[in-house]
Short mmCIF file of C-alpha atoms in Angstrom, two decimals:
data_model
loop_
_atom_site.label_atom_id
_atom_site.label_comp_id
_atom_site.label_asym_id
_atom_site.label_seq_id
_atom_site.Cartn_x
_atom_site.Cartn_y
_atom_site.Cartn_z
CA MET A 62 27.31 -15.66 0.01
CA GLY A 63 26.85 -16.20 -3.67
CA GLY A 64 23.75 -17.59 -5.37
CA THR A 65 22.88 -18.99 -8.68
CA ALA A 66 24.73 -17.02 -11.46
CA HIS A 67 22.60 -15.39 -14.28
CA ARG A 68 24.00 -13.89 -17.55
CA LEU A 69 23.07 -10.33 -18.27
CA ALA A 70 21.89 -11.36 -21.66
CA ASP A 71 19.43 -13.85 -20.07
CA LEU A 72 18.34 -11.20 -17.57
CA ALA A 73 17.67 -8.74 -20.49
CA GLY A 74 15.30 -11.05 -22.29
CA LEU A 75 13.31 -11.45 -19.15
CA ILE A 76 12.63 -7.43 -18.98
CA GLY A 77 12.85 -6.51 -22.59
CA GLY A 78 15.95 -4.68 -22.00
CA GLN A 79 19.34 -4.50 -23.65
CA VAL A 80 22.92 -5.07 -22.45
CA GLU A 81 25.65 -2.38 -22.93
CA GLY A 82 28.76 -4.14 -22.36
CA ASP A 83 29.55 -7.78 -21.85
CA PRO A 84 26.38 -9.89 -22.39
CA ASP A 85 28.02 -13.05 -20.85
CA ARG A 86 28.74 -11.30 -17.61
CA GLU A 87 27.37 -13.21 -14.76
CA VAL A 88 25.92 -11.92 -11.58
CA GLU A 89 24.78 -13.84 -8.41
CA ALA A 90 22.76 -11.28 -6.56
CA ILE A 91 20.98 -8.00 -6.53
CA ARG A 92 22.22 -5.61 -3.75
CA PRO A 93 21.95 -1.80 -3.10
CA LEU A 94 24.58 0.50 -4.88
CA GLU A 95 26.57 0.96 -1.37
CA ALA A 96 26.50 -2.89 -0.73
CA ALA A 97 27.01 -4.36 -4.18
CA GLY A 98 30.37 -6.18 -5.02
CA PRO A 99 32.10 -7.54 -8.12
CA ARG A 100 29.47 -10.47 -8.54
CA ASP A 101 26.41 -8.20 -8.08
CA LEU A 102 23.81 -6.42 -10.04
CA SER A 103 22.51 -3.20 -8.56
CA PHE A 104 20.17 -0.39 -9.99
CA LEU A 105 19.73 3.29 -10.48
CA ASN A 106 16.39 4.89 -10.69
CA HIS A 107 16.93 8.47 -9.87
CA PRO A 108 19.71 10.88 -10.81
CA ARG A 109 20.13 11.95 -7.34
CA TYR A 110 21.99 8.66 -6.73
CA ARG A 111 24.40 8.97 -9.73
CA ALA A 112 27.58 9.57 -7.54
CA GLU A 113 26.75 6.46 -5.49
CA ALA A 114 26.22 4.71 -8.85
CA VAL A 115 29.69 5.78 -10.13
CA ALA A 116 31.31 4.77 -6.85
CA SER A 117 29.57 1.41 -6.49
CA ARG A 118 31.70 -1.75 -6.85
CA ALA A 119 28.63 -3.46 -8.62
CA ALA A 120 29.48 -5.79 -11.57
CA ALA A 121 26.44 -4.04 -13.51
CA LEU A 122 23.72 -1.60 -13.17
CA LEU A 123 20.09 -1.82 -14.29
CA VAL A 124 19.25 1.75 -15.54
CA GLY A 125 16.88 3.59 -17.80
CA ARG A 126 17.97 4.75 -21.15
CA ASP A 127 18.23 8.50 -20.03
CA LEU A 128 20.25 7.63 -16.91
CA ALA A 129 22.39 5.30 -18.77
CA ALA A 130 23.42 8.24 -20.98
CA GLY A 131 24.33 10.13 -17.86
CA LEU A 132 26.53 7.33 -16.66
CA ARG A 133 28.61 7.04 -19.69
CA ASP A 134 29.54 10.79 -19.56
CA GLY A 135 32.98 11.09 -17.51
CA ALA A 136 32.24 7.78 -15.41
CA PRO A 137 34.16 4.56 -15.45
CA ALA A 138 33.19 2.07 -17.96
CA ARG A 139 30.55 -0.51 -16.60
CA ASP A 140 28.29 -3.20 -17.92
CA LEU A 141 24.80 -1.70 -18.15
CA LEU A 142 21.46 -3.51 -18.21
CA VAL A 143 19.24 -0.96 -20.09
CA VAL A 144 15.37 -0.67 -20.16
CA ALA A 145 13.53 1.96 -22.45
CA LYS A 146 12.64 4.38 -19.69
CA ASP A 147 13.84 5.47 -16.34
CA ALA A 148 10.28 4.76 -15.10
CA ASP A 149 10.53 1.26 -16.25
CA VAL A 150 13.24 0.28 -13.69
CA PRO A 151 11.08 -0.46 -10.63
CA LEU A 152 8.99 -3.02 -12.51
CA ALA A 153 12.14 -4.59 -14.24
CA LEU A 154 13.77 -4.73 -10.71
CA ALA A 155 10.73 -6.55 -9.31
CA ARG A 156 10.68 -9.02 -12.04
CA LEU A 157 14.63 -9.72 -11.56
CA LEU A 158 14.21 -10.05 -7.74
CA ALA A 159 11.37 -12.81 -8.38
CA VAL A 160 14.15 -14.62 -10.50
CA PHE A 161 16.87 -14.25 -7.84
CA HIS A 162 14.67 -14.97 -5.05
CA ALA A 163 12.46 -17.57 -6.31
CA VAL A 164 10.49 -19.34 -3.57
CA GLU A 165 9.57 -22.89 -3.94
CA PRO A 166 5.81 -23.33 -3.18
CA PRO A 167 5.19 -25.84 -0.34
CA ARG A 168 4.22 -29.48 -1.33
CA PRO A 169 0.48 -29.77 -1.93
CA GLY A 170 -1.49 -31.60 1.03
CA ILE A 171 -2.95 -31.11 4.23
CA HIS A 172 -0.77 -31.30 7.44
CA PRO A 173 -1.76 -33.75 10.15
CA THR A 174 -2.26 -30.99 12.72
CA ALA A 175 -4.60 -28.94 10.36
CA VAL A 176 -8.29 -29.16 11.25
CA VAL A 177 -10.78 -29.63 8.29
CA GLU A 178 -14.40 -29.46 9.18
CA ALA A 179 -17.05 -31.25 7.27
CA GLY A 180 -18.29 -30.18 3.69
CA CYS A 181 -15.05 -28.42 2.76
CA THR A 182 -13.79 -28.36 -0.73
CA ILE A 183 -10.00 -28.31 -1.01
CA ASP A 184 -8.36 -28.65 -4.51
CA PRO A 185 -5.56 -31.25 -4.47
CA SER A 186 -2.90 -28.75 -5.40
CA ALA A 187 -3.61 -26.60 -2.25
CA TRP A 188 -1.24 -26.68 0.77
CA ILE A 189 -2.91 -26.38 4.18
CA GLY A 190 -0.17 -25.80 6.91
CA PRO A 191 0.32 -26.85 10.64
CA TYR A 192 -2.56 -26.08 12.88
CA ALA A 193 -4.63 -24.30 10.34
CA VAL A 194 -8.43 -24.48 10.80
CA ILE A 195 -10.70 -24.81 7.69
CA GLY A 196 -14.42 -24.11 8.78
CA ALA A 197 -17.31 -26.12 7.61
CA GLY A 198 -18.35 -25.86 4.11
CA ALA A 199 -15.19 -23.66 2.95
CA THR A 200 -13.66 -23.65 -0.50
CA VAL A 201 -9.95 -23.76 -1.20
CA ALA A 202 -9.03 -23.41 -4.83
CA ALA A 203 -6.09 -24.64 -6.80
CA ARG A 204 -2.55 -23.78 -5.63
CA VAL A 205 -3.80 -21.88 -2.39
CA GLN A 206 -1.22 -21.66 0.36
CA VAL A 207 -2.72 -21.68 3.82
CA HIS A 208 0.04 -21.09 6.10
CA PRO A 209 0.37 -22.37 9.99
CA HIS A 210 -2.50 -21.12 12.37
CA VAL A 211 -4.74 -19.49 9.72
CA VAL A 212 -8.43 -19.68 10.41
CA LEU A 213 -11.05 -19.90 7.63
CA GLY A 214 -14.52 -19.59 9.08
CA ALA A 215 -17.40 -21.41 7.79
CA GLY A 216 -18.38 -20.86 4.21
CA CYS A 217 -15.13 -18.97 3.17
CA SER A 218 -14.04 -19.08 -0.29
CA VAL A 219 -10.33 -18.75 -1.35
CA GLY A 220 -9.50 -18.28 -4.99
CA GLU A 221 -6.74 -19.74 -6.97
CA GLY A 222 -3.02 -18.99 -6.12
CA THR A 223 -3.90 -16.88 -3.09
CA VAL A 224 -1.54 -16.99 -0.17
CA LEU A 225 -2.65 -16.73 3.48
CA HIS A 226 0.24 -15.95 5.70
CA PRO A 227 0.49 -17.13 9.55
CA HIS A 228 -2.47 -16.16 11.96
CA ALA A 229 -4.61 -14.40 9.21
CA VAL A 230 -8.26 -14.93 10.12
CA LEU A 231 -11.07 -14.95 7.67
CA TYR A 232 -14.34 -14.70 9.48
CA PRO A 233 -17.43 -16.82 8.18
CA GLY A 234 -18.55 -16.12 4.62
CA THR A 235 -15.47 -14.04 3.63
CA GLU A 236 -14.61 -14.29 -0.22
CA VAL A 237 -11.09 -13.89 -1.31
CA GLY A 238 -10.38 -13.77 -5.10
CA SER A 239 -7.60 -15.37 -7.03
CA GLY A 240 -3.99 -14.22 -6.72
CA CYS A 241 -4.56 -12.48 -3.42
CA ILE A 242 -1.97 -12.13 -0.71
CA VAL A 243 -3.18 -11.73 2.98
CA HIS A 244 -0.19 -10.99 5.42
CA ALA A 245 0.35 -12.37 9.02
CA GLY A 246 -2.32 -11.14 11.48
CA ALA A 247 -4.79 -9.54 9.09
CA VAL A 248 -8.31 -10.03 10.01
CA LEU A 249 -11.04 -9.95 7.42
CA GLY A 250 -14.75 -10.02 8.33
CA ALA A 251 -14.90 -9.07 11.95
CA ASP A 252 -17.93 -7.33 12.99
CA GLY A 253 -18.33 -3.60 11.89
CA PHE A 254 -18.39 -0.93 14.49
CA GLY A 255 -22.25 -0.51 14.81
CA TYR A 256 -24.36 0.49 17.67
CA ALA A 257 -27.71 1.83 18.52
CA THR A 258 -27.86 4.30 21.34
CA SER A 259 -30.99 3.97 23.80
CA GLY A 260 -31.65 4.57 27.29
CA GLY A 261 -28.13 5.55 28.02
CA MET A 262 -26.62 2.43 26.54
CA HIS A 263 -25.05 1.26 23.38
CA HIS A 264 -26.89 -1.72 21.77
CA LYS A 265 -24.99 -3.80 19.21
CA VAL A 266 -26.28 -3.98 15.72
CA PRO A 267 -25.72 -7.38 14.37
CA GLN A 268 -23.30 -7.24 11.46
CA VAL A 269 -24.71 -9.91 9.05
CA GLY A 270 -22.93 -8.78 5.78
CA ARG A 271 -19.49 -10.20 4.53
CA VAL A 272 -16.10 -9.18 2.99
CA VAL A 273 -15.15 -9.64 -0.53
CA LEU A 274 -11.60 -9.23 -1.89
CA GLU A 275 -11.56 -9.25 -5.64
CA ARG A 276 -8.62 -10.68 -7.49
CA ASP A 277 -4.84 -9.62 -7.00
CA VAL A 278 -5.67 -7.72 -3.65
CA GLU A 279 -2.82 -7.58 -1.19
CA VAL A 280 -3.69 -6.96 2.62
CA GLY A 281 -0.80 -6.15 4.97
CA ALA A 282 0.10 -7.43 8.44
CA GLY A 283 -2.20 -6.55 11.12
CA SER A 284 -4.68 -4.86 8.94
CA THR A 285 -8.62 -5.10 9.41
CA ILE A 286 -11.41 -5.17 7.08
CA ASP A 287 -14.81 -5.18 8.72
CA ARG A 288 -17.94 -7.15 7.62
CA ALA A 289 -20.76 -5.14 6.32
CA THR A 290 -23.79 -4.61 8.58
CA LEU A 291 -25.85 -5.69 5.40
CA GLY A 292 -24.36 -6.65 2.09
CA GLU A 293 -20.75 -6.39 1.31
CA THR A 294 -17.66 -4.67 2.32
CA ARG A 295 -15.82 -4.99 -1.02
CA ILE A 296 -12.18 -4.30 -1.94
CA GLY A 297 -11.50 -3.77 -5.57
CA ALA A 298 -9.40 -5.86 -7.79
CA GLY A 299 -5.51 -4.95 -7.58
CA THR A 300 -5.82 -2.91 -4.58
CA LYS A 301 -2.91 -2.84 -2.06
CA ILE A 302 -3.24 -2.49 1.55
CA ASP A 303 -0.36 -1.62 3.80
CA ASN A 304 0.22 -2.85 7.21
CA LEU A 305 -2.17 -1.54 10.03
CA VAL A 306 -4.79 -0.12 7.97
CA GLN A 307 -8.49 -0.13 9.25
CA ILE A 308 -11.40 -0.55 6.64
CA GLY A 309 -14.87 -0.09 8.21
CA HIS A 310 -18.15 -1.80 7.46
CA ASN A 311 -19.85 -1.38 4.19
CA VAL A 312 -16.85 0.26 2.55
CA GLN A 313 -16.43 -0.01 -1.23
CA THR A 314 -13.18 0.62 -2.89
CA GLY A 315 -12.30 0.76 -6.55
CA ARG A 316 -9.68 -1.14 -8.58
CA HIS A 317 -6.07 -0.59 -7.93
CA CYS A 318 -6.30 1.64 -4.92
CA ILE A 319 -3.36 2.25 -2.59
CA LEU A 320 -3.85 2.51 1.12
CA CYS A 321 -0.70 3.21 2.97
CA GLY A 322 0.09 2.40 6.61
CA GLN A 323 -2.26 3.29 9.49
CA SER A 324 -4.78 4.94 7.15
CA GLY A 325 -8.36 4.37 7.92
CA ILE A 326 -11.78 4.45 6.06
CA ALA A 327 -14.91 4.95 8.22
CA GLY A 328 -18.04 2.83 7.28
CA SER A 329 -19.94 3.16 4.05
CA THR A 330 -17.39 5.36 2.24
CA ARG A 331 -16.77 4.66 -1.40
CA LEU A 332 -13.65 5.05 -3.26
CA GLY A 333 -13.10 5.30 -7.00
CA ASP A 334 -10.23 3.53 -8.85
CA TYR A 335 -6.71 4.48 -8.25
CA VAL A 336 -7.33 6.33 -5.03
CA VAL A 337 -4.28 6.78 -2.87
CA LEU A 338 -4.50 7.19 0.88
CA ALA A 339 -0.97 8.27 2.28
CA GLY A 340 0.29 7.18 5.71
CA GLN A 341 -2.16 7.92 8.55
CA ALA A 342 -4.77 9.51 6.28
CA GLY A 343 -8.29 9.42 7.37
CA VAL A 344 -11.57 9.28 5.62
CA SER A 345 -14.88 10.04 7.05
CA GLY A 346 -17.85 7.88 6.77
CA HIS A 347 -20.66 7.90 4.07
CA ILE A 348 -18.49 10.11 1.59
CA HIS A 349 -17.30 9.55 -1.91
CA LEU A 350 -13.70 9.90 -3.22
CA GLY A 351 -13.56 10.04 -6.91
CA THR A 352 -11.39 8.16 -9.13
CA GLY A 353 -7.62 9.12 -8.99
CA VAL A 354 -8.10 11.15 -5.67
CA GLN A 355 -4.91 11.51 -3.56
CA VAL A 356 -5.01 12.06 0.14
CA ALA A 357 -1.78 13.38 1.84
CA ALA A 358 -0.34 11.64 4.75
CA LYS A 359 -2.00 12.67 8.17
CA SER A 360 -4.78 14.24 6.41
CA ALA A 361 -8.59 14.02 7.13
CA ALA A 362 -10.92 13.76 4.24
CA LEU A 363 -14.30 14.88 5.93
CA HIS A 364 -16.20 15.47 2.92
CA ALA A 365 -16.66 14.29 -0.79
CA VAL A 366 -13.57 14.82 -3.17
CA GLU A 367 -14.03 14.99 -6.85
CA ALA A 368 -12.06 12.73 -9.28
CA GLY A 369 -8.42 13.70 -9.71
CA GLN A 370 -7.94 16.03 -6.84
CA LYS A 371 -5.05 16.00 -4.56
CA VAL A 372 -5.99 17.05 -0.92
CA ALA A 373 -4.06 17.69 2.37
CA GLY A 374 -4.70 18.88 5.68
CA ILE A 375 -7.34 18.71 8.61
CA PRO A 376 -9.90 19.15 7.20
CA ALA A 377 -8.50 18.24 3.87
CA VAL A 378 -8.67 20.82 1.13
CA GLU A 379 -7.19 21.02 -2.43
CA LEU A 380 -3.44 20.68 -2.22
CA LYS A 381 -2.25 24.01 -3.53
CA ARG A 382 -4.62 25.73 -1.08
CA TRP A 383 -3.26 23.76 1.91
CA LYS A 384 0.27 24.65 0.76
CA ARG A 385 -0.63 28.41 0.73
CA GLN A 386 -2.26 28.04 4.09
CA THR A 387 0.84 26.35 5.57
CA VAL A 388 2.98 29.14 4.39
CA LEU A 389 0.74 31.77 5.96
CA LEU A 390 0.46 29.81 9.09
CA ALA A 391 4.38 29.83 9.26
CA ARG A 392 4.37 33.80 8.77
CA LEU A 393 1.67 34.10 11.43
CA GLU A 394 3.85 34.87 14.39
CA ASP A 395 5.95 37.65 12.54
CA MET A 396 2.56 39.08 11.24
CA SER A 397 1.41 39.13 14.71
CA ARG A 398 4.48 40.89 15.96
CA ARG A 399 4.21 43.40 13.19
CA LEU A 400 0.73 44.03 13.93
CA ARG A 401 1.41 44.87 17.65
CA ALA A 402 4.03 47.16 16.54
CA LEU A 403 1.77 49.20 14.06
CA GLU A 404 -0.83 49.19 17.04
CA ARG A 405 1.70 50.72 19.45
CA GLY A 406 2.90 53.23 16.92
CA ALA A 407 -0.65 54.37 16.33
CA SER A 408 -1.34 54.59 20.10
CA ALA A 409 1.81 56.81 20.42
CA THR A 410 0.72 59.07 17.69
CA GLY A 411 -2.85 59.40 19.17
CA GLY A 412 -4.48 57.33 16.57
CA PRO A 413 -6.87 54.51 17.30
CA ALA A 414 -5.59 51.56 19.34
CA GLY A 415 -6.64 48.65 21.24
CA ASP A 416 -9.68 46.48 19.95
CA PRO A 417 -10.42 47.45 16.48
CA GLU A 418 -14.05 46.48 17.08
CA GLU A 419 -14.26 49.45 19.60
CA GLY A 420 -15.99 52.54 18.11
CA GLY A 421 -14.76 55.98 18.11
CA ASP A 422 -16.69 59.14 18.71
#
């Protein structure tokens, strides 16, 4: 089903690009190469998909300048929406998707079924959806969206333009900065996992700190960020957290970190800026990962990692070293067979055999 038509010339203006072809060509949707039709815009951001781009029925393609040159060589003529570099395509695509799929914000106001306790400050431009609960003394800033069944505990603070999706829970005292997105089922500020063991029993240590999200943080569905024992668990500005991520008490992340699905950070660990944890990566407690560190999928960082390093494995080691170890491990079975053959040959000729630790005469 078609949507609102947009001229390529207008789209180019939005992303700082240029049109090669008909600037008045209109497109109604953005679709993948294989699904696009004659009224659609598609995109190419890697040369491996050139054949699919050539075969696509899309009316026009969003491409970087280098890939555009490749499409002109021996390919059918096609309208192109060209940005300066191939690496610019994802950001340009994001901006265009926001145009084609603009979402009308809810009308400001408080739904009749919402529960708003005493002493709250709610900006008139905010929206409080059905069955949401706003605890005593909470602050909700301008243009905030609180979707159905969200719970804000007492004394929470939510910054301008933040969106809290259904069933998100903010425990008392949690602070969320401006422009954040908290997806469905995320829990911010539950107790950290702290116990004192004595007399054969585990005694709960009260967790009396809080969670702070700085501006432009996104928290994926089902992710959890525990409150500090004392002080703050703090997530740095611009950090993006995938679904099902666990962040322990007293953790401090830098700015613009990427924490992929099912990764986890144990308590009191500190991350520098731009740290990346790939899927199911784990980080031990009370250590520091420097700025720009990248931890590969399913790896376990058990010790501090210096800035800029890429690490992999369990325990995580420098990436190049891990690759060498992986190659050697794959050859281990063959090496074992060869060693046994050498031992048998040595035994047959009267040389030393058996356990190399056993002494001679």
